[in-house]
């Protein structure tokens, strides 16, 4: 059986919520994060409630300049996780980032099925992304935290929580239904 | 033009603003956020109010963008304008209220001429005598003092200053990097700490990027100090003197289990960050690390080891001794000598509090200092 490739490249061509510059920046961050722990290519486990699949992750190792530009580990992890998360939702669930909306501390991305993209956000899902270089326990802990936060908040926005474990080669996805 | 067109323009400007911020161009980022906010506000006017979810998301987005553009007045205006309607869904009302709280905090700081460094640390204590929302004053005062000392040490290390063995941080450091105690959300008992941005950052031109990360570094040091394996701490704090001091400062933070039995430190701004938890066993872990990194002096082998438990009554580091009293007993005060390695900001908060002092007992009865830790 052929392992599918995680579509990290040219995200902006398919995910219209990303500009080409931002997609390139996220990809750079992902290359740096992956390079901290592995050499390309690597197989990652992509898990959601319904299924598990191995996916192939290929990337171009970053040069010194790129590594230097992403010396801030937290920023690299956050942005690298965006690239992997968007590629994973595309591959696993057929969802693409259609919109971006600002929050006080960053931005939310909204995803929708490829064939159901409308001119508003009424049918979109909010994407809640987190990345970590820690162990599997931390990936699961963050996923639980994301899901709990989404449930505890007064959110009536259906969301997808996704955590990227760069070191443990695990991408875990869980859907969070709206509360009203 | 439709909501879609204006929102798309807003997204484009906001993405460019984010890129400008990453390049360190805050001024350009603010201008781009302003353009993004204007487009988002225009997009709002094009929306059919029956599209509740889109309306909620766009309103929050517009208020956030004005906030990021540092236009607090306009951010407040958008929030109030839409909160006054019945159109918004619950999640948007909730988020706009949070934005308003941030706007008001920011306004107060601006009016007072205060600017903070990145990040905020949340410290919470629990168990023992601590009740939800309340704790013995002396305990909290000490923890606040210890956290402040930890911050000063972190700043000195980031500024590559020579290791300070005695006295307080220089007046320049104390004036330029003022830690603030902020109100924290209701919890077991919590307080938040932020460091004020130096009014004269130009005094530290070469160290500006590093020192701006003081809160992040503080959290990393605390996290590494709490670990059983101290390899990570070695890379976070390469200087052995600083490393040992940070370990001892961390040990002071950890509970003994008497007046409280849990202390948590975490980032208040990164809600996903794992809290660093200190329990009574953390002391044993840190003590083990301290024993591993510190080779005993040669004469120690010939001395009988003793542990003295009492109240640190007096401290005379210039004359090289400290004094322990034993309230409630007939035992006379004792002096412990050769305190040369004692660091002021480590022992300062312990004065008049119960301590455990490791000493070497000479055959003539003279006690020589080895180590000291809080017993509370």
Coordinates of C-alpha atoms in Angstrom, one line a residue:
Chain A
X1 CA 0.0 0.0 0.0
X2 CA 1.3 3.5 -0.9
X3 CA 1.6 5.9 2.0
X4 CA 0.0 9.3 1.3
X5 CA 2.2 12.4 1.4
X6 CA 1.3 15.1 3.9
X7 CA 0.6 18.0 1.5
X8 CA 2.8 20.7 3.1
X9 CA 3.9 22.4 0.0
X10 CA 2.0 25.2 -1.9
X11 CA -0.7 25.4 0.8
X12 CA -1.9 28.8 -0.4
X13 CA -2.8 27.4 -3.8
X14 CA -5.5 25.3 -2.1
X15 CA -6.1 27.0 1.3
X16 CA -7.5 30.4 0.4
X17 CA -7.4 31.6 3.9
X18 CA -3.6 31.7 3.6
X19 CA -1.6 34.2 1.6
X20 CA 1.3 32.8 -0.3
X21 CA 3.8 34.6 1.9
X22 CA 2.1 33.3 5.1
X23 CA 2.0 29.8 3.7
X24 CA 5.7 30.0 2.9
X25 CA 6.4 31.3 6.3
X26 CA 4.5 28.4 8.0
X27 CA 6.2 25.9 5.8
X28 CA 9.6 27.3 6.8
X29 CA 8.7 27.0 10.4
X30 CA 7.6 23.4 9.9
X31 CA 10.9 22.5 8.2
X32 CA 12.8 23.9 11.2
X33 CA 10.6 22.1 13.8
X34 CA 10.9 18.8 11.9
X35 CA 14.6 19.3 11.5
X36 CA 15.1 19.6 15.3
X37 CA 14.2 15.9 15.7
X38 CA 14.4 14.1 12.4
X39 CA 15.9 13.7 8.9
X40 CA 13.6 13.6 5.9
X41 CA 11.5 11.7 5.0
X42 CA 9.6 10.4 8.0
X43 CA 6.3 8.6 8.6
X44 CA 3.9 10.3 10.9
X45 CA 0.8 8.8 12.5
X46 CA -2.3 10.9 11.7
X47 CA -5.1 10.0 14.1
X48 CA -8.7 11.1 14.4
X49 CA -11.6 9.5 16.2
X50 CA -12.6 7.4 13.2
X51 CA -9.3 6.4 11.8
X52 CA -5.6 6.1 12.0
X53 CA -3.2 6.4 9.0
X54 CA 0.5 6.6 8.4
X55 CA 1.5 9.6 6.3
X56 CA 4.8 10.5 4.7
X57 CA 6.3 13.8 5.6
X58 CA 8.9 15.1 3.3
X59 CA 10.7 18.4 3.7
X60 CA 13.8 20.3 2.6
X61 CA 16.2 20.6 5.6
X62 CA 16.5 24.3 6.5
X63 CA 19.8 26.1 6.0
X64 CA 21.6 28.1 8.8
X65 CA 19.8 31.3 7.7
X66 CA 16.4 29.7 8.0
X67 CA 17.3 28.1 11.4
X68 CA 18.5 31.5 12.6
X69 CA 15.3 33.3 11.5
X70 CA 13.3 30.8 13.5
X71 CA 15.5 30.8 16.6
X72 CA 12.5 31.5 18.7
X73 CA 11.3 28.0 19.5
X74 CA 7.8 29.0 20.5
X75 CA 7.1 30.9 17.4
X76 CA 8.5 28.2 15.2
X77 CA 6.4 25.5 16.9
X78 CA 3.2 27.5 16.7
X79 CA 3.7 28.4 13.0
X80 CA 5.1 25.0 12.0
X81 CA 2.1 23.4 13.6
X82 CA -0.2 25.5 11.5
X83 CA 1.4 24.2 8.3
X84 CA 1.2 20.5 9.4
X85 CA -2.3 20.9 10.9
X86 CA -3.7 22.5 7.7
X87 CA -2.1 19.8 5.5
X88 CA -3.5 17.1 7.9
X89 CA -7.1 18.4 7.8
X90 CA -6.9 18.6 4.0
X91 CA -5.6 15.0 3.7
X92 CA -7.6 13.4 6.4
X93 CA -10.9 15.3 6.3
X94 CA -10.9 17.1 3.0
X95 CA -11.2 20.5 4.7
X96 CA -9.4 23.6 3.6
X97 CA -8.7 26.9 5.3
X98 CA -11.1 29.4 3.8
X99 CA -10.9 32.3 6.2
X100 CA -8.8 33.9 8.8
X101 CA -10.2 36.0 11.7
X102 CA -8.2 37.8 14.3
X103 CA -8.3 37.1 18.0
X104 CA -6.7 39.2 20.7
X105 CA -3.6 37.0 20.8
X106 CA -3.4 35.7 17.3
X107 CA -5.7 34.4 14.6
X108 CA -8.2 31.7 14.1
X109 CA -8.5 29.8 10.9
X110 CA -11.8 28.5 9.6
X111 CA -12.0 25.4 7.5
X112 CA -14.7 24.1 5.2
X113 CA -15.1 21.1 2.8
X114 CA -13.6 21.6 -0.6
X115 CA -17.0 21.5 -2.3
X116 CA -19.0 23.5 0.3
X117 CA -17.2 26.8 0.4
X118 CA -19.6 29.7 0.7
X119 CA -19.2 33.5 1.0
X120 CA -19.6 33.6 4.8
X121 CA -18.6 31.7 7.9
X122 CA -21.9 30.1 8.7
X123 CA -20.9 26.5 7.8
X124 CA -17.2 26.7 8.7
X125 CA -15.4 24.9 11.4
X126 CA -12.9 26.8 13.6
X127 CA -9.5 25.2 13.6
X128 CA -7.7 25.0 17.0
X129 CA -4.1 24.2 16.5
X130 CA -1.3 23.4 18.9
X131 CA 2.2 22.1 18.4
X132 CA 4.8 20.5 20.7
X133 CA 8.2 19.0 20.7
X134 CA 7.4 17.0 23.8
X135 CA 6.2 13.5 24.3
X136 CA 3.0 11.6 23.3
X137 CA 1.5 12.4 26.8
X138 CA 1.9 16.1 26.0
X139 CA 0.2 15.7 22.6
X140 CA -2.8 14.0 24.3
X141 CA -2.8 16.5 27.2
X142 CA -2.9 19.4 24.8
X143 CA -5.7 17.8 22.8
X144 CA -7.7 17.4 26.0
X145 CA -7.0 21.0 26.9
X146 CA -8.1 22.3 23.5
X147 CA -11.3 20.3 23.6
X148 CA -12.0 21.3 27.2
X149 CA -11.4 25.0 26.4
X150 CA -13.7 24.8 23.4
X151 CA -16.4 23.2 25.5
X152 CA -16.0 25.4 28.6
X153 CA -16.1 28.6 26.6
X154 CA -19.5 30.0 25.5
X155 CA -18.6 28.9 22.0
X156 CA -21.3 27.9 19.7
X157 CA -18.8 27.4 16.9
X158 CA -18.1 23.8 15.9
X159 CA -14.4 23.4 16.0
X160 CA -11.6 21.0 15.2
X161 CA -8.8 20.6 17.7
X162 CA -5.5 19.4 16.3
X163 CA -2.2 18.9 17.9
X164 CA 1.1 18.3 16.1
X165 CA 3.7 16.3 17.9
X166 CA 6.9 17.0 16.0
X167 CA 9.2 14.7 18.0
X168 CA 6.9 11.8 18.4
X169 CA 5.6 12.0 14.8
X170 CA 2.0 12.2 15.8
X171 CA -0.8 14.4 14.5
X172 CA -4.0 14.0 16.5
X173 CA -7.4 15.5 15.5
X174 CA -10.6 15.7 17.4
X175 CA -13.9 17.5 16.6
X176 CA -15.6 19.6 19.1
X177 CA -19.3 20.2 18.6
X178 CA -20.8 23.6 19.3
X179 CA -22.7 24.0 22.5
X180 CA -25.7 25.7 21.1
Chain B
X1 CA -18.8 45.5 -2.4
X2 CA -19.7 42.5 -0.3
X3 CA -18.6 41.2 3.1
X4 CA -16.4 38.7 1.3
X5 CA -14.4 41.3 -0.5
X6 CA -13.8 43.5 2.5
X7 CA -13.1 40.6 4.8
X8 CA -10.6 39.2 2.2
X9 CA -8.8 42.6 2.1
X10 CA -8.7 42.6 5.9
X11 CA -7.2 39.1 5.9
X12 CA -4.5 40.2 3.4
X13 CA -3.6 43.3 5.5
X14 CA -3.6 41.3 8.7
X15 CA -1.3 38.6 7.2
X16 CA 1.1 41.4 6.1
X17 CA 1.0 42.9 9.6
X18 CA 1.9 39.5 11.1
X19 CA 4.8 39.3 8.7
X20 CA 6.0 42.8 9.6
X21 CA 5.8 41.9 13.3
X22 CA 8.0 38.9 12.7
X23 CA 10.5 41.1 11.0
X24 CA 10.5 43.3 14.1
X25 CA 8.8 46.2 12.3
X26 CA 6.1 47.1 14.9
X27 CA 5.3 50.5 13.4
X28 CA 4.5 49.1 10.0
X29 CA 2.6 46.2 11.6
X30 CA 0.4 48.7 13.5
X31 CA -0.4 50.6 10.3
X32 CA -1.3 47.4 8.5
X33 CA -3.5 46.3 11.4
X34 CA -5.2 49.6 11.1
X35 CA -6.0 49.0 7.4
X36 CA -7.2 45.5 8.3
X37 CA -9.4 46.8 11.0
X38 CA -11.0 49.4 8.7
X39 CA -11.8 46.8 6.1
X40 CA -13.2 44.4 8.7
X41 CA -15.4 47.2 10.1
X42 CA -16.7 47.9 6.6
X43 CA -17.3 44.2 6.1
X44 CA -19.5 44.3 9.1
X45 CA -21.8 46.9 7.6
X46 CA -22.3 44.6 4.5
X47 CA -23.5 41.6 6.6
X48 CA -27.0 40.4 6.8
X49 CA -27.6 40.2 10.6
X50 CA -29.3 36.9 10.3
X51 CA -25.8 35.4 9.6
X52 CA -25.2 35.3 13.3
X53 CA -22.0 33.3 13.4
X54 CA -20.3 35.3 10.7
X55 CA -21.4 38.5 12.4
X56 CA -20.0 37.3 15.7
X57 CA -16.6 36.3 14.3
X58 CA -16.3 39.5 12.2
X59 CA -17.1 41.7 15.2
X60 CA -14.5 40.0 17.4
X61 CA -12.0 40.2 14.5
X62 CA -12.6 44.0 14.0
X63 CA -12.3 44.8 17.7
X64 CA -9.1 42.7 17.9
X65 CA -7.6 44.3 14.9
X66 CA -8.2 47.8 16.3
X67 CA -6.6 46.6 19.5
X68 CA -3.5 45.3 17.6
X69 CA -3.4 48.6 15.8
X70 CA -3.1 50.3 19.2
X71 CA -6.3 52.2 18.6
X72 CA -8.0 51.4 21.9
X73 CA -10.7 54.0 21.5
X74 CA -11.9 52.5 18.2
X75 CA -11.6 48.9 19.5
X76 CA -13.8 49.9 22.5
X77 CA -16.2 51.6 20.1
X78 CA -16.7 48.5 17.9
X79 CA -17.2 46.3 21.0
X80 CA -19.7 48.6 22.6
X81 CA -21.6 49.2 19.4
X82 CA -22.2 45.6 18.8
X83 CA -22.7 44.5 22.4
X84 CA -25.6 47.0 22.5
X85 CA -27.4 45.0 19.9
X86 CA -29.2 41.6 20.2
X87 CA -27.6 40.2 17.1
X88 CA -24.4 38.6 18.6
X89 CA -24.1 35.0 19.6
X90 CA -22.9 34.1 23.1
X91 CA -19.3 33.3 22.1
X92 CA -18.9 36.7 20.5
X93 CA -20.3 38.5 23.6
X94 CA -17.9 36.6 25.8
X95 CA -14.9 37.3 23.6
X96 CA -15.8 41.0 23.2
X97 CA -16.0 41.3 27.0
X98 CA -12.5 39.8 27.3
X99 CA -11.3 42.3 24.7
X100 CA -12.9 45.2 26.6
X101 CA -11.1 44.1 29.8
X102 CA -7.8 44.0 28.0
X103 CA -8.5 47.5 26.5
X104 CA -9.2 48.9 29.9
X105 CA -6.1 47.3 31.5
X106 CA -4.0 48.7 28.6
X107 CA -5.5 52.1 29.0
X108 CA -4.7 52.2 32.7
X109 CA -1.1 51.2 32.0
X110 CA -0.8 53.7 29.2
X111 CA -2.1 56.5 31.4
X112 CA 0.4 55.6 34.1
X113 CA 3.1 55.5 31.4
X114 CA 3.8 51.8 32.0
X115 CA 4.8 49.3 29.4
X116 CA 5.4 45.7 30.2
X117 CA 7.8 43.1 28.8
X118 CA 6.3 40.1 26.9
X119 CA 4.6 37.4 29.0
X120 CA 3.1 37.1 32.4
X121 CA 3.7 34.5 35.1
X122 CA 0.9 33.0 37.2
X123 CA 1.9 31.6 40.6
X124 CA -0.6 29.6 42.6
X125 CA -0.2 28.0 46.0
X126 CA -2.6 25.4 47.4
X127 CA -3.1 22.9 50.2
X128 CA -2.2 23.1 53.9
X129 CA -3.4 26.4 55.3
X130 CA -4.3 27.9 51.9
X131 CA -8.0 28.1 51.1
X132 CA -9.6 29.1 47.8
X133 CA -8.9 32.8 47.3
X134 CA -7.0 33.2 50.6
X135 CA -3.6 32.4 52.1
X136 CA -1.5 33.5 55.2
X137 CA 0.0 36.9 54.4
X138 CA 3.5 35.9 55.5
X139 CA 3.5 32.9 53.1
X140 CA 2.4 35.0 50.1
X141 CA 4.8 37.8 51.0
X142 CA 7.6 35.3 51.0
X143 CA 6.6 33.7 47.7
X144 CA 6.3 37.1 46.1
X145 CA 9.8 38.1 47.4
X146 CA 11.3 34.8 46.1
X147 CA 9.7 35.2 42.7
X148 CA 11.0 38.8 42.5
X149 CA 14.5 37.6 43.4
X150 CA 14.3 34.9 40.8
X151 CA 13.3 37.5 38.1
X152 CA 16.2 39.8 39.1
X153 CA 18.7 36.9 38.8
X154 CA 17.3 36.0 35.4
X155 CA 17.7 39.5 34.2
X156 CA 21.2 39.8 35.5
X157 CA 22.1 36.5 33.7
X158 CA 20.5 37.7 30.5
X159 CA 22.5 40.9 30.7
X160 CA 25.7 38.9 31.3
X161 CA 26.4 40.7 34.5
X162 CA 29.0 39.3 36.9
X163 CA 27.5 36.9 39.4
X164 CA 26.3 38.8 42.4
X165 CA 27.2 37.1 45.7
X166 CA 26.1 39.8 48.2
X167 CA 23.6 42.6 48.4
X168 CA 20.6 43.5 46.3
X169 CA 20.6 44.0 42.5
X170 CA 22.1 47.3 41.4
X171 CA 19.9 50.3 41.6
X172 CA 20.0 50.5 37.8
X173 CA 18.5 47.1 37.5
X174 CA 15.9 47.7 40.2
X175 CA 14.9 50.9 38.6
X176 CA 14.8 49.7 35.0
X177 CA 13.2 46.3 35.5
X178 CA 10.4 46.6 38.0
X179 CA 8.4 43.4 38.6
X180 CA 4.7 44.1 39.1
X181 CA 2.2 42.1 41.1
X182 CA -1.1 41.9 39.2
X183 CA -4.5 40.7 40.1
X184 CA -5.0 37.1 39.0
X185 CA -8.1 35.1 38.3
X186 CA -9.7 33.4 41.3
X187 CA -8.0 30.2 42.1
X188 CA -6.6 28.2 45.0
X189 CA -4.5 31.3 45.7
X190 CA -2.9 33.0 42.8
X191 CA -1.0 36.0 41.9
X192 CA 0.4 37.2 38.6
X193 CA 3.7 38.9 37.9
X194 CA 4.9 40.9 35.0
X195 CA 8.1 42.8 34.4
X196 CA 7.9 46.5 33.5
X197 CA 9.7 47.4 30.3
X198 CA 12.8 49.6 31.1
X199 CA 12.1 53.2 30.4
X200 CA 15.6 53.5 29.2
X201 CA 16.1 50.3 27.2
X202 CA 19.0 52.1 25.4
X203 CA 21.0 51.4 28.6
X204 CA 21.2 47.8 27.5
X205 CA 21.5 48.0 23.7
X206 CA 23.4 44.8 23.1
X207 CA 21.1 42.7 25.3
X208 CA 17.8 44.1 24.2
X209 CA 16.5 41.0 22.4
X210 CA 17.5 38.6 25.1
X211 CA 16.2 40.6 28.0
X212 CA 12.9 41.1 26.4
X213 CA 12.5 37.4 26.7
X214 CA 13.0 37.5 30.5
X215 CA 9.6 36.0 31.3
X216 CA 10.1 33.1 28.9
X217 CA 13.6 32.5 30.3
X218 CA 12.3 32.6 33.9
X219 CA 9.7 29.9 33.1
X220 CA 12.3 27.8 31.3
X221 CA 14.7 28.0 34.2
X222 CA 12.0 27.1 36.7
X223 CA 10.9 24.2 34.5
X224 CA 14.4 22.8 34.1
X225 CA 15.3 23.3 37.8
X226 CA 12.3 21.1 38.8
X227 CA 13.4 18.2 36.6
X228 CA 15.2 15.2 38.1
X229 CA 17.8 15.3 35.3
X230 CA 19.6 18.6 35.3
X231 CA 21.1 18.3 31.8
X232 CA 18.5 20.7 30.4
X233 CA 19.3 23.2 33.1
X234 CA 22.9 23.1 32.1
X235 CA 22.1 24.3 28.7
X236 CA 19.6 26.9 29.9
X237 CA 22.0 28.2 32.5
X238 CA 25.6 27.5 31.4
X239 CA 27.2 29.4 34.3
X240 CA 27.7 27.0 37.3
X241 CA 27.3 29.8 39.8
X242 CA 24.0 31.0 38.4
X243 CA 22.8 27.4 38.0
X244 CA 23.4 26.6 41.6
X245 CA 21.7 29.8 42.7
X246 CA 18.6 29.1 40.5
X247 CA 18.4 25.6 42.0
X248 CA 18.4 27.0 45.5
X249 CA 15.9 29.7 44.6
X250 CA 13.7 27.0 43.1
X251 CA 14.1 24.9 46.2
X252 CA 12.9 27.8 48.3
X253 CA 9.8 28.1 46.2
X254 CA 8.9 24.5 46.7
X255 CA 6.6 23.6 49.7
X256 CA 7.7 21.5 52.7
X257 CA 4.1 20.4 53.2
X258 CA 3.6 22.3 56.4
X259 CA 1.9 25.6 55.5
X260 CA 1.1 24.6 51.9
X261 CA 1.8 21.6 49.8
X262 CA 1.6 22.6 46.2
X263 CA 3.0 25.6 44.2
X264 CA 2.4 25.9 40.5
X265 CA 4.0 28.3 38.1
X266 CA 2.8 28.8 34.6
X267 CA 2.6 31.3 31.8
X268 CA -0.6 33.3 32.0
X269 CA -0.5 34.2 28.4
X270 CA 0.1 30.7 27.0
X271 CA -2.9 28.7 28.2
X272 CA -1.6 25.5 26.7
X273 CA 1.7 25.6 28.5
X274 CA 2.1 22.8 31.0
X275 CA 2.2 24.2 34.6
X276 CA 5.4 23.6 36.5
X277 CA 4.4 21.9 39.7
X278 CA 6.4 22.0 43.0
X279 CA 5.4 19.5 45.7
X280 CA 7.3 18.5 48.9
X281 CA 9.1 15.8 46.8
X282 CA 10.4 18.5 44.5
X283 CA 12.7 19.7 47.4
X284 CA 14.2 16.2 47.6
X285 CA 14.7 16.2 43.8
X286 CA 16.4 19.6 43.9
X287 CA 18.5 18.6 46.9
X288 CA 19.7 15.6 45.0
X289 CA 20.7 17.7 42.1
X290 CA 22.5 20.2 44.3
X291 CA 24.4 17.4 46.0
X292 CA 25.4 16.1 42.6
X293 CA 26.7 19.4 41.3
X294 CA 28.5 20.5 44.4
X295 CA 31.6 18.6 45.5
X296 CA 32.1 18.7 49.2
X297 CA 35.1 20.6 50.6
X298 CA 38.0 18.4 51.5
X299 CA 37.7 19.1 55.3
X300 CA 34.1 18.1 55.2
X301 CA 35.2 14.5 55.2
X302 CA 36.6 14.9 58.7
X303 CA 33.6 16.7 60.2
X304 CA 30.5 15.2 61.7
X305 CA 27.5 16.3 59.7
X306 CA 24.5 17.8 61.5
X307 CA 21.2 19.3 60.5
X308 CA 20.0 22.2 62.6
X309 CA 16.3 23.1 62.6
X310 CA 15.2 26.5 64.1
X311 CA 14.5 30.1 63.2
X312 CA 17.0 32.1 61.3
X313 CA 17.3 35.0 63.8
X314 CA 20.3 36.9 62.6
X315 CA 22.6 37.1 59.6
X316 CA 26.0 38.8 59.5
X317 CA 27.4 37.8 56.2
X318 CA 30.3 40.3 56.4
X319 CA 31.4 38.6 59.6
X320 CA 30.7 35.3 58.1
X321 CA 28.1 33.9 60.5
X322 CA 24.4 33.4 60.9
X323 CA 22.4 32.7 64.1
X324 CA 19.7 30.2 64.7
X325 CA 17.2 30.4 67.6
X326 CA 14.9 27.7 69.0
X327 CA 11.7 29.4 70.1
X328 CA 9.6 27.4 72.6
X329 CA 12.7 25.5 73.9
X330 CA 15.4 26.2 76.5
X331 CA 18.1 25.7 73.9
X332 CA 20.4 28.7 73.5
X333 CA 20.9 30.4 70.1
X334 CA 23.8 28.9 68.1
X335 CA 26.0 30.6 65.5
X336 CA 27.0 28.9 62.3
X337 CA 30.2 30.1 60.7
X338 CA 31.9 30.2 57.3
X339 CA 28.8 31.4 55.5
X340 CA 30.9 32.6 52.6
X341 CA 28.8 30.8 49.9
X342 CA 25.5 32.2 51.2
X343 CA 23.8 34.4 48.7
X344 CA 21.9 37.4 50.2
X345 CA 18.8 37.1 48.1
X346 CA 18.5 33.4 49.0
X347 CA 18.7 33.8 52.7
X348 CA 17.1 37.2 53.0
X349 CA 13.5 36.0 52.8
X350 CA 14.3 33.3 55.4
X351 CA 15.1 35.7 58.2
X352 CA 12.7 35.2 61.2
X353 CA 11.4 32.1 59.5
X354 CA 12.0 28.4 60.2
X355 CA 15.0 26.9 58.4
X356 CA 17.0 23.8 58.1
X357 CA 20.7 24.3 58.1
X358 CA 23.2 21.6 57.1
X359 CA 26.4 22.1 59.1
X360 CA 29.7 20.4 59.6
X361 CA 30.5 20.0 63.4
X362 CA 34.1 20.5 64.3
X363 CA 35.6 18.6 67.3
X364 CA 35.8 21.9 69.2
X365 CA 32.0 22.3 68.7
X366 CA 32.2 25.1 66.1
X367 CA 29.6 24.6 63.4
X368 CA 30.5 25.3 59.8
X369 CA 27.9 26.3 57.2
X370 CA 27.1 23.9 54.4
X371 CA 23.6 24.7 53.1
X372 CA 20.3 26.3 54.2
X373 CA 16.7 25.9 53.1
X374 CA 13.4 27.1 54.3
X375 CA 11.3 24.7 56.5
X376 CA 8.0 26.4 55.8

